[in-house]
Short mmCIF file of C-alpha atoms and ligand atoms in Angstrom, two decimals:
data_model
loop_
_atom_site.label_atom_id
_atom_site.label_comp_id
_atom_site.label_asym_id
_atom_site.label_seq_id
_atom_site.Cartn_x
_atom_site.Cartn_y
_atom_site.Cartn_z
CA MET A 1 0.16 -7.53 -61.48
CA ASN A 2 -2.71 -8.34 -63.64
CA LYS A 3 -1.58 -11.18 -65.79
CA ASP A 4 -2.68 -9.19 -69.63
CA TRP A 5 0.60 -6.72 -68.63
CA ASN A 6 3.30 -7.35 -70.13
CA LEU A 7 5.71 -6.06 -68.43
CA PRO A 8 10.00 -5.15 -69.26
CA ASN A 9 12.32 -7.55 -69.37
CA LEU A 10 16.22 -6.54 -68.50
CA LYS A 11 17.47 -10.51 -69.29
CA MET A 12 14.84 -10.13 -72.51
CA ALA A 13 16.98 -6.61 -73.89
CA GLN A 14 20.22 -7.80 -73.85
CA LYS A 15 19.87 -10.29 -76.10
CA ARG A 16 20.94 -10.03 -79.10
CA SER A 17 21.05 -13.37 -82.42
CA ILE A 18 22.35 -12.76 -85.38
CA ASP A 19 18.70 -13.24 -86.75
CA GLU A 20 17.69 -11.52 -89.87
CA THR A 21 15.44 -7.91 -88.57
CA LEU A 22 12.28 -8.22 -90.64
CA ILE A 23 10.35 -5.57 -92.03
CA GLU A 24 6.36 -4.91 -91.30
CA ARG A 25 5.18 -2.80 -93.36
CA SER A 26 1.31 -4.11 -92.40
CA LEU A 27 0.97 -3.68 -88.26
CA PHE A 28 -0.92 -0.77 -88.28
CA GLU A 29 -4.04 -0.36 -88.01
CA ILE A 30 -7.28 1.16 -86.24
CA PRO A 31 -10.50 -1.33 -86.27
CA GLU A 32 -12.79 0.78 -88.67
CA GLN A 33 -15.61 2.09 -85.41
CA TYR A 34 -12.82 3.81 -84.31
CA ILE A 35 -11.71 5.94 -86.52
CA ASN A 36 -14.01 8.74 -85.16
CA ILE A 37 -12.13 7.65 -80.85
CA GLY A 38 -10.75 11.52 -81.07
CA GLN A 39 -13.39 13.25 -82.58
CA ASP A 40 -13.82 17.16 -81.08
CA LYS A 41 -11.16 15.73 -78.61
CA THR A 42 -8.01 16.49 -78.53
CA TYR A 43 -4.23 14.83 -76.80
CA TYR A 44 -1.53 16.73 -75.68
CA LEU A 45 1.77 15.01 -76.05
CA ARG A 46 5.49 16.30 -74.23
CA THR A 47 8.82 14.71 -75.73
CA TYR A 48 12.12 14.43 -73.35
CA GLY A 49 15.31 13.65 -74.65
CA CYS A 50 16.83 12.92 -78.30
CA GLN A 51 16.26 12.87 -81.95
CA ALA A 52 15.23 9.43 -82.47
CA ASN A 53 11.88 10.30 -79.77
CA GLU A 54 10.96 13.80 -81.29
CA ARG A 55 10.77 11.35 -84.62
CA ASP A 56 9.01 9.27 -82.58
CA SER A 57 6.69 11.43 -81.46
CA GLU A 58 6.01 12.41 -85.08
CA THR A 59 4.52 9.22 -85.81
CA ILE A 60 2.67 8.94 -82.21
CA LYS A 61 0.90 12.55 -83.54
CA GLY A 62 -0.18 11.13 -87.17
CA ILE A 63 -1.78 8.13 -85.48
CA PHE A 64 -3.42 9.86 -83.15
CA GLU A 65 -4.46 12.73 -85.91
CA LYS A 66 -5.34 9.61 -87.52
CA MET A 67 -7.68 8.51 -84.67
CA SER A 68 -9.27 12.18 -85.35
CA PHE A 69 -7.76 14.03 -81.75
CA THR A 70 -6.62 17.84 -82.32
CA GLN A 71 -3.24 18.25 -81.24
CA CYS A 72 -3.12 20.98 -78.25
CA ASP A 73 -0.83 22.83 -75.87
CA GLU A 74 -1.83 22.78 -72.04
CA MET A 75 -2.13 19.63 -70.67
CA ASN A 76 -4.71 20.98 -68.70
CA GLU A 77 -7.04 21.05 -71.46
CA ALA A 78 -6.11 17.80 -73.29
CA ASP A 79 -8.41 14.89 -73.06
CA VAL A 80 -4.81 12.10 -73.52
CA ILE A 81 -1.94 13.23 -72.44
CA ILE A 82 0.82 11.46 -74.07
CA PHE A 83 4.67 11.49 -72.53
CA ASN A 84 7.06 10.47 -74.71
CA THR A 85 10.19 9.38 -71.77
CA CYS A 86 13.97 9.53 -71.40
CA ALA A 87 15.57 7.61 -69.94
CA ILE A 88 19.46 8.69 -70.56
CA ARG A 89 19.80 10.58 -67.62
CA GLU A 90 18.23 10.44 -64.14
CA ASN A 91 17.69 14.39 -63.87
CA ALA A 92 15.32 13.41 -67.41
CA GLU A 93 13.62 10.72 -65.95
CA ASN A 94 12.97 12.87 -62.68
CA LYS A 95 11.23 15.74 -64.43
CA VAL A 96 9.30 12.59 -66.26
CA PHE A 97 8.53 12.06 -62.35
CA GLY A 98 7.07 15.37 -61.32
CA GLU A 99 5.26 16.20 -64.46
CA ILE A 100 3.01 12.63 -63.85
CA GLY A 101 2.56 13.38 -60.86
CA ASN A 102 1.43 16.62 -61.45
CA VAL A 103 -2.14 14.75 -63.82
CA LYS A 104 -3.17 13.80 -60.52
CA VAL A 105 -4.33 16.82 -59.70
CA ILE A 106 -5.90 17.69 -63.46
CA LYS A 107 -7.78 13.71 -63.45
CA GLN A 108 -8.92 14.27 -59.32
CA THR A 109 -11.16 17.78 -61.25
CA ARG A 110 -11.58 15.92 -65.07
CA PRO A 111 -11.15 11.87 -64.43
CA ASP A 112 -11.44 11.01 -67.63
CA VAL A 113 -8.48 12.13 -68.81
CA VAL A 114 -6.28 9.56 -70.11
CA LEU A 115 -2.83 9.13 -69.63
CA MET A 116 0.20 7.79 -72.12
CA VAL A 117 3.55 6.59 -70.93
CA GLY A 118 5.88 5.54 -73.00
CA GLY A 119 9.83 5.85 -74.35
CA CYS A 120 12.81 5.15 -73.04
CA MET A 121 11.74 5.37 -69.43
CA THR A 122 8.63 2.58 -69.60
CA GLN A 123 11.43 -0.42 -71.03
CA GLU A 124 13.33 0.20 -67.70
CA GLU A 125 11.56 -2.37 -65.60
CA ASN A 126 12.54 -0.37 -62.15
CA VAL A 127 11.01 2.36 -63.84
CA VAL A 128 7.42 0.41 -64.67
CA ASN A 129 7.45 -1.42 -61.32
CA ARG A 130 7.75 2.94 -60.00
CA LEU A 131 5.11 3.06 -62.06
CA LEU A 132 2.60 0.72 -60.77
CA LYS A 133 3.38 0.30 -57.56
CA THR A 134 3.14 4.51 -57.06
CA TYR A 135 1.33 6.43 -59.76
CA HIS A 136 -2.21 5.71 -60.31
CA GLN A 137 -2.92 8.35 -62.18
CA VAL A 138 -1.08 7.15 -65.07
CA ASP A 139 -3.67 4.55 -67.16
CA VAL A 140 -0.92 3.30 -70.26
CA ILE A 141 2.01 2.39 -70.37
CA PHE A 142 4.16 1.38 -73.87
CA GLY A 143 6.65 1.10 -74.50
CA THR A 144 9.54 2.51 -78.07
CA HIS A 145 8.57 -1.65 -79.98
CA ASN A 146 4.86 -1.39 -80.07
CA ILE A 147 4.18 3.17 -80.36
CA HIS A 148 1.62 1.47 -84.08
CA ARG A 149 -0.29 -0.16 -80.98
CA LEU A 150 -1.49 2.94 -79.81
CA PRO A 151 -4.92 3.37 -80.56
CA GLN A 152 -6.15 -0.68 -79.79
CA LEU A 153 -4.30 0.32 -76.16
CA LEU A 154 -5.96 3.62 -76.13
CA ILE A 155 -9.06 1.45 -76.76
CA GLN A 156 -8.49 -0.80 -73.68
CA ALA A 157 -7.99 1.92 -71.89
CA TYR A 158 -11.05 3.99 -73.09
CA PHE A 159 -13.80 0.67 -72.77
CA ASN A 160 -12.37 -1.79 -69.82
CA LYS A 161 -11.00 1.35 -67.74
CA GLU A 162 -8.10 -0.71 -66.81
CA ARG A 163 -4.85 0.16 -66.68
CA VAL A 164 -2.97 -1.21 -69.52
CA VAL A 165 0.97 -2.17 -69.30
CA GLU A 166 2.54 -3.24 -73.08
CA VAL A 167 5.90 -2.94 -72.95
CA PHE A 168 7.88 -6.78 -75.22
CA SER A 169 12.42 -6.08 -74.26
CA LYS A 170 13.11 -7.93 -77.93
CA GLU A 171 15.90 -7.04 -79.67
CA GLY A 172 13.48 -5.49 -82.58
CA GLU A 173 11.51 -5.36 -86.23
CA VAL A 174 12.11 -2.25 -88.23
CA TYR A 175 7.32 -0.75 -89.01
CA GLU A 176 7.03 0.64 -92.45
CA ASN A 177 4.15 2.89 -93.26
CA LEU A 178 3.49 3.91 -89.87
CA PRO A 179 1.73 7.69 -90.23
CA VAL A 180 3.98 10.63 -89.90
CA SER A 181 2.39 14.29 -88.55
CA ARG A 182 5.97 16.09 -89.23
CA ASN A 183 7.06 19.34 -86.63
CA ASN A 184 8.39 20.78 -89.07
CA LYS A 185 7.58 22.05 -92.66
CA SER A 186 10.79 22.28 -94.46
CA LYS A 187 13.52 20.33 -92.25
CA ALA A 188 12.85 16.22 -91.73
CA TRP A 189 13.87 13.77 -90.17
CA VAL A 190 14.10 10.06 -91.46
CA ASN A 191 14.69 6.90 -89.49
CA ILE A 192 17.73 4.84 -91.16
CA MET A 193 18.37 2.56 -89.32
CA TYR A 194 17.33 1.45 -85.08
CA GLY A 195 18.68 0.31 -82.04
CA CYS A 196 22.17 -0.01 -80.88
CA ASP A 197 24.84 -3.09 -80.07
CA LYS A 198 27.49 -0.75 -78.89
CA PHE A 199 26.25 -1.61 -75.17
CA CYS A 200 29.55 1.14 -74.48
CA THR A 201 28.79 0.20 -69.85
CA TYR A 202 27.56 3.41 -69.06
CA CYS A 203 24.61 3.44 -71.16
CA ILE A 204 21.10 2.19 -71.21
CA VAL A 205 20.01 2.69 -75.23
CA PRO A 206 20.89 -0.90 -76.27
CA TYR A 207 18.00 -2.14 -73.74
CA THR A 208 15.37 0.90 -74.48
CA ARG A 209 15.97 0.89 -78.03
CA GLY A 210 16.77 -3.08 -79.34
CA LYS A 211 19.28 -3.88 -81.47
CA GLU A 212 20.89 -2.59 -84.57
CA ARG A 213 18.19 -2.87 -87.15
CA SER A 214 18.40 -0.87 -90.90
CA ARG A 215 15.81 0.34 -92.93
CA LEU A 216 16.17 -1.11 -96.70
CA LYS A 217 17.27 1.38 -98.49
CA GLU A 218 14.13 1.76 -101.11
CA ASP A 219 11.92 2.61 -98.11
CA ILE A 220 14.06 5.66 -96.77
CA LEU A 221 14.38 7.07 -100.70
CA SER A 222 10.90 6.54 -101.60
CA GLU A 223 10.44 8.98 -98.45
CA VAL A 224 13.36 11.31 -99.25
CA ASP A 225 11.72 11.51 -102.96
CA ASP A 226 8.11 12.01 -100.83
CA LEU A 227 9.47 15.36 -98.91
CA VAL A 228 11.51 16.43 -101.85
CA ASN A 229 8.50 15.58 -103.42
CA GLN A 230 6.28 17.84 -100.24
CA GLY A 231 9.28 20.82 -101.41
CA PHE A 232 11.78 20.16 -98.70
CA LYS A 233 14.70 21.41 -98.22
CA GLU A 234 16.67 19.38 -95.68
CA VAL A 235 16.49 15.72 -94.03
CA THR A 236 19.00 14.09 -91.11
CA LEU A 237 19.09 10.93 -91.57
CA LEU A 238 18.94 9.58 -88.20
CA GLY A 239 19.94 6.64 -86.06
CA GLN A 240 21.36 5.88 -82.93
CA ASN A 241 24.71 5.48 -84.77
CA VAL A 242 23.43 5.92 -88.33
CA ASN A 243 27.56 4.50 -89.05
CA ALA A 244 26.80 0.87 -88.64
CA TYR A 245 24.14 1.70 -91.59
CA GLY A 246 23.05 -1.52 -93.43
CA LYS A 247 25.65 -4.13 -91.52
CA ASP A 248 22.89 -6.23 -90.28
CA LEU A 249 21.17 -6.13 -94.45
CA ASN A 250 24.72 -8.03 -95.65
CA LEU A 251 24.67 -6.54 -98.26
CA ASP A 252 27.40 -5.07 -99.95
CA PHE A 253 25.58 -0.44 -99.47
CA ASP A 254 26.69 0.42 -95.89
CA PHE A 255 25.82 4.28 -95.09
CA ALA A 256 28.40 6.26 -97.31
CA ASP A 257 26.44 4.43 -100.25
CA LEU A 258 23.15 5.31 -98.16
CA LEU A 259 24.97 9.14 -97.73
CA GLU A 260 25.75 9.28 -101.86
CA SER A 261 22.52 8.21 -102.37
CA VAL A 262 19.95 10.65 -100.69
CA ALA A 263 22.50 13.73 -101.63
CA LEU A 264 22.00 12.42 -105.38
CA LYS A 265 18.78 13.34 -104.25
CA ASP A 266 17.39 17.16 -105.30
CA ILE A 267 17.57 18.27 -101.74
CA PRO A 268 19.78 21.36 -101.14
CA ARG A 269 20.75 20.14 -97.56
CA VAL A 270 21.53 16.68 -95.96
CA ARG A 271 22.27 15.92 -92.39
CA PHE A 272 23.03 12.70 -90.76
CA MET A 273 23.26 11.87 -86.54
CA THR A 274 23.91 10.41 -84.55
CA SER A 275 28.16 8.30 -85.13
CA HIS A 276 30.09 6.31 -83.54
CA PRO A 277 33.95 6.50 -84.18
CA TRP A 278 33.29 3.04 -84.62
CA ASP A 279 32.24 2.54 -88.16
CA PHE A 280 33.42 6.41 -89.36
CA THR A 281 35.51 5.48 -92.41
CA ASP A 282 37.44 6.57 -95.16
CA LYS A 283 35.26 6.05 -98.18
CA LEU A 284 32.29 7.62 -95.61
CA ILE A 285 34.50 11.04 -95.07
CA GLY A 286 35.35 10.68 -99.03
CA VAL A 287 31.01 11.22 -99.83
CA ILE A 288 30.59 14.09 -97.13
CA ALA A 289 33.75 15.43 -98.49
CA LYS A 290 32.37 15.08 -102.69
CA MET A 291 28.67 16.05 -101.75
CA PRO A 292 28.46 19.56 -101.92
CA ASN A 293 25.26 18.53 -99.80
CA VAL A 294 26.24 17.14 -97.33
CA MET A 295 26.50 20.16 -94.98
CA PRO A 296 29.73 20.46 -93.40
CA PHE A 297 29.00 20.13 -90.05
CA ILE A 298 29.34 16.04 -88.11
CA HIS A 299 28.38 15.30 -84.39
CA LEU A 300 31.43 12.52 -83.39
CA PRO A 301 30.80 11.41 -80.01
CA LEU A 302 34.19 11.36 -77.65
CA GLN A 303 33.21 11.29 -74.29
CA SER A 304 36.63 11.39 -72.92
CA GLY A 305 40.12 12.54 -73.60
CA ASN A 306 41.40 10.16 -71.72
CA ASN A 307 42.15 5.98 -72.94
CA GLU A 308 42.48 3.12 -69.30
CA ILE A 309 38.63 5.88 -69.27
CA LEU A 310 37.79 5.02 -72.51
CA LYS A 311 38.50 1.37 -71.92
CA ILE A 312 35.98 0.84 -69.04
CA MET A 313 33.31 3.37 -70.67
CA GLY A 314 33.38 0.56 -73.40
CA ARG A 315 33.92 2.45 -76.33
CA ARG A 316 36.17 0.42 -78.02
CA TYR A 317 37.90 3.40 -79.76
CA THR A 318 42.15 4.83 -78.61
CA LYS A 319 41.48 9.27 -78.39
CA GLU A 320 44.52 8.27 -80.94
CA ASP A 321 41.82 7.00 -83.87
CA TYR A 322 40.06 10.05 -82.57
CA LEU A 323 41.93 12.38 -83.35
CA THR A 324 43.11 10.64 -86.66
CA ILE A 325 39.50 10.71 -88.17
CA PHE A 326 38.50 14.17 -86.30
CA ASP A 327 42.36 15.81 -88.13
CA LYS A 328 41.32 13.65 -90.98
CA LEU A 329 37.44 15.13 -91.07
CA ARG A 330 39.32 18.96 -90.81
CA SER A 331 42.19 18.75 -93.75
CA GLN A 332 39.04 16.97 -95.90
CA VAL A 333 36.19 19.07 -95.89
CA PRO A 334 36.38 22.64 -95.50
CA ASN A 335 35.23 24.87 -93.51
CA ILE A 336 33.61 21.63 -91.22
CA ALA A 337 31.84 22.14 -88.51
CA LEU A 338 32.60 19.70 -85.41
CA SER A 339 31.04 18.42 -81.84
CA THR A 340 30.95 16.54 -79.43
CA ASP A 341 29.89 14.45 -76.22
CA ILE A 342 31.84 14.89 -72.98
CA ILE A 343 30.89 12.65 -70.17
CA VAL A 344 32.81 14.14 -67.03
CA GLY A 345 33.08 12.86 -63.62
CA PHE A 346 32.94 9.19 -65.09
CA PRO A 347 33.59 6.10 -62.09
CA ASN A 348 37.76 6.39 -60.74
CA GLU A 349 38.61 9.26 -63.52
CA SER A 350 41.08 10.89 -61.83
CA GLU A 351 42.18 14.74 -62.54
CA ALA A 352 44.28 13.70 -63.83
CA GLN A 353 43.13 12.07 -66.82
CA PHE A 354 40.15 14.58 -66.21
CA GLN A 355 43.96 16.56 -67.80
CA GLU A 356 44.13 14.54 -70.37
CA THR A 357 39.85 15.32 -72.11
CA LEU A 358 40.33 19.14 -71.80
CA GLU A 359 44.17 19.49 -72.99
CA LEU A 360 42.02 17.09 -76.31
CA ILE A 361 39.22 19.58 -76.02
CA ASP A 362 41.99 22.31 -76.31
CA HIS A 363 43.32 20.20 -79.59
CA CYS A 364 40.97 20.18 -81.38
CA GLN A 365 38.74 23.30 -80.67
CA PHE A 366 34.80 21.68 -81.06
CA ASP A 367 32.18 24.75 -82.16
CA ASN A 368 30.07 22.85 -79.96
CA VAL A 369 30.51 19.94 -76.81
CA TYR A 370 27.35 19.04 -75.16
CA SER A 371 29.04 18.04 -71.99
CA PHE A 372 27.45 15.15 -69.22
CA ILE A 373 28.25 14.75 -65.12
CA TYR A 374 28.46 11.04 -65.43
CA SER A 375 24.83 9.30 -64.30
CA ALA A 376 24.38 5.83 -62.99
CA ARG A 377 22.00 3.65 -65.14
CA GLU A 378 20.06 1.54 -62.95
CA LYS A 379 21.89 -2.64 -64.31
CA THR A 380 24.29 -0.88 -66.57
CA PRO A 381 28.06 -1.75 -65.95
CA ALA A 382 29.29 0.76 -64.83
CA ALA A 383 26.80 1.69 -62.50
CA SER A 384 27.75 -1.40 -60.49
CA MET A 385 31.17 0.82 -60.03
CA VAL A 386 31.90 2.21 -57.52
CA ASP A 387 31.79 5.93 -57.93
CA ASN A 388 33.95 7.75 -56.44
CA VAL A 389 34.08 11.04 -57.65
CA SER A 390 32.80 12.89 -55.27
CA LEU A 391 29.79 15.28 -57.13
CA SER A 392 31.31 18.88 -56.20
CA GLU A 393 34.51 17.47 -57.44
CA LYS A 394 32.96 16.39 -60.78
CA ASN A 395 30.66 19.96 -60.71
CA ASP A 396 33.57 21.44 -60.92
CA ARG A 397 34.87 19.36 -63.96
CA LEU A 398 32.10 20.17 -66.04
CA GLN A 399 32.47 23.82 -64.93
CA ARG A 400 35.97 24.42 -65.94
CA LEU A 401 35.88 21.58 -68.59
CA ASN A 402 32.55 24.34 -70.13
CA LYS A 403 34.50 27.14 -70.25
CA ARG A 404 36.82 26.67 -72.10
CA ILE A 405 33.65 24.61 -74.90
CA GLY A 406 32.87 28.22 -74.60
CA VAL A 407 35.44 29.68 -75.52
CA HIS A 408 36.07 28.09 -78.25
CA ALA A 409 32.17 28.49 -79.47
CA LEU A 410 33.09 31.31 -79.47
CA MET A 411 36.09 31.90 -81.51
CA HIS A 412 34.63 29.87 -84.22
CA ASN A 413 31.58 32.00 -84.16
CA GLN A 414 33.41 35.47 -84.36
CA ALA A 415 36.04 33.95 -87.57
CA MET A 416 32.11 34.66 -89.24
CA VAL A 417 31.73 37.82 -88.56
CA GLY A 418 31.91 39.60 -93.10
CA LYS A 419 30.90 36.28 -94.11
CA THR A 420 27.93 35.87 -95.94
CA VAL A 421 25.86 32.40 -95.51
CA SER A 422 23.23 30.11 -96.00
CA VAL A 423 20.31 30.52 -93.18
CA LEU A 424 17.19 27.84 -93.17
CA VAL A 425 14.45 29.64 -91.72
CA ASP A 426 12.43 28.14 -89.42
CA GLY A 427 10.98 31.12 -87.96
CA PRO A 428 9.92 34.28 -85.35
CA SER A 429 13.32 33.55 -83.23
CA LYS A 430 11.69 32.28 -79.42
CA LYS A 431 12.33 36.29 -77.52
CA ASN A 432 11.52 38.84 -80.46
CA SER A 433 8.90 37.20 -82.99
CA ASP A 434 9.90 40.01 -85.53
CA VAL A 435 14.12 38.64 -85.95
CA TYR A 436 13.60 35.25 -87.21
CA SER A 437 16.45 32.24 -86.86
CA GLY A 438 17.51 29.37 -89.12
CA TYR A 439 21.25 27.25 -88.87
CA THR A 440 24.69 28.10 -91.32
CA GLU A 441 24.78 24.52 -93.43
CA THR A 442 27.62 24.19 -90.47
CA ASN A 443 24.22 23.87 -87.72
CA LYS A 444 25.64 27.41 -85.87
CA LEU A 445 22.08 29.12 -84.93
CA VAL A 446 22.05 33.05 -86.41
CA ASN A 447 19.34 36.07 -85.70
CA PHE A 448 18.43 38.39 -88.31
CA LYS A 449 15.84 41.26 -89.48
CA PRO A 450 14.17 39.73 -92.66
CA THR A 451 14.03 41.35 -95.94
CA THR A 452 11.53 38.81 -97.20
CA ASP A 453 9.49 36.27 -96.13
CA CYS A 454 11.35 33.26 -96.50
CA ILE A 455 9.45 30.87 -93.59
CA GLY A 456 11.17 27.46 -94.27
CA GLU A 457 13.67 29.26 -97.31
CA ILE A 458 16.92 29.20 -97.79
CA VAL A 459 18.06 32.33 -97.71
CA LEU A 460 22.19 34.72 -97.48
CA VAL A 461 23.18 36.43 -94.45
CA GLU A 462 25.61 38.48 -93.94
CA ILE A 463 27.15 37.95 -90.48
CA ILE A 464 27.21 41.57 -88.40
CA SER A 465 28.03 40.39 -85.26
CA ALA A 466 28.99 36.89 -82.55
CA LYS A 467 27.95 35.53 -78.87
CA THR A 468 29.36 32.49 -77.71
CA TRP A 469 26.07 30.13 -79.50
CA THR A 470 24.80 32.69 -82.17
CA LEU A 471 25.12 34.19 -84.82
CA GLN A 472 23.89 37.82 -85.40
CA GLY A 473 22.67 39.09 -89.21
CA LYS A 474 21.06 41.15 -91.68
CA GLN A 475 19.88 39.48 -95.11
CA VAL A 476 20.72 40.24 -98.17
S1 SF4 B 1 27.22 3.98 -78.85
FE1 SF4 B 1 27.25 3.46 -76.91
S2 SF4 B 1 25.88 5.84 -76.12
FE2 SF4 B 1 25.70 5.75 -78.41
S3 SF4 B 1 23.80 4.70 -77.97
FE3 SF4 B 1 24.94 3.29 -78.27
S4 SF4 B 1 25.34 2.58 -75.72
FE4 SF4 B 1 24.72 3.97 -76.22
#
C-alpha cells in the first residue's frame, strides 16, 4: 500500500449533504512542458456501460488529443490503454477483468505500455483491492470524479514508474470547460446533471457517481448553441435521472423548463435520458406534447410490475403511479414510442409477482424493453437480502419475458410498414456497407439503400418491411 494513494471509501460515497453544488470551471490543465507528451504516440480507449460513460469517454478522448495523442483501434499497438468501466452488473465487471488480463500479455513484449482503469468499477473498494492485489499490469486507477486529472496521473505514471491510485468517493462537483472529442458529428450527448440520490436498493450508481448535481442552464444552453452552430442535428440531454434536474440549484427552473429552452433552439431533434417515474410531471408531459422537435420516444424504467417488489427495490412508486404517467404520455403525445427496463429474479420475487410484471408488459406493449436478471452489487442494500430465486428460475423468467417483448416490438414495427418516416442517417450499416442505417423520431433502427450522400442528414424513408428490432426501407 502507498500512502499517496487515494482509495475509494464506501462510507464517504454514501454521504449526502445539503451543501450547494460547486461548479468548477478551471480545474483542467496540462502543464506546458507536457502538451506534446503524446506526440507520435497512440491511445486505445474502451468504453463499457451507459451513455454517461460514453460521454465521459468523449472527455477522455478530448484530453488525450490535447496532449497530442492519436486514437488507435488496436489495443496491441497502443502506447496508452484506457478502460472506462461499468459496475452495473457482475458480468459487465467480469468482462473488464478478462480484458485487463489480456493486457498482461501485451506488456510482456511492450513493458512501457501504460494501462489506465477508470469509470464506475474503480469507485468500488472491493474492485480496487482486487486490482492492487492481483493485476499488477494496471498502472493508473482513477474514478468518475477526477477525469480532469488524467494528464497529471499519466505524467506521474510515466515519470515516477510507480502505480498511481486516485479515486475520490464524494458527493462531487460539476466540472465545466473540459475538452471533448465527440464520437458522432450529427448527434451529441449533452450532460445536464450527474449522480443520483434515489438509492434504489439494487443499484451501485449513487455510490459510484455521487449526489444529484445539476449543471447551470446557461452552460447547457451555450453548449447546445455551439452544437447547433456546428451543424448537429440531434442532442440527447443526459443524466442518471434527468427529471430531477435543477432540484439542487433551488431555482424556479425545472427539467420541463430546460427541455423547452433547448427545444426552442434551432435543433431538429431533442431527446433525453434517463427518466425516473418519481419526478415525471404533467408539466413535462405538456412540453413533450407541445414541442415538435422533442422526439416522441421516452425511456421510462419500470423494473417490476409488482408493488411489493417495487417497495423492496426502493423505487418509491407503485405500478398504478407508473401506469398513470404511461397512459398520459400515450394519450397526450401522438405516435409516442415507449421503452423501459425490467429486472427479473429480484430477491423473494415469487412466480405470482412475476406474473404481474408479465401482465403489465402485456398492458403497456412497450416498443422495447431492456430486460435483466437481478445481479447483486456488493454493499448495496439488496445484496444482503436472501436471494432465494434459483438461477434456472431467473433464466426461465427472462426467456418468458423476452418472448412477450419481442412480440410487442414486432407488432409496433409491422405497424410502420407503408409509412414514410424521417431518419437521421448514421452511416453504412454494420452488416452491409451499401446499406445505410439510422434512427426514426421514435428511435427505431432503419436500414435502407441511400439514393443521395446523406450521412448525418435527416432524410425521408418509406418503410417496406419490418423485423423485430429493425425496419427496412427505401429513400424517397
Ligand atoms: S434511479 Fe435508481 S436505478 Fe437509476 S441510477 Fe438512481 S439509484 Fe440507480
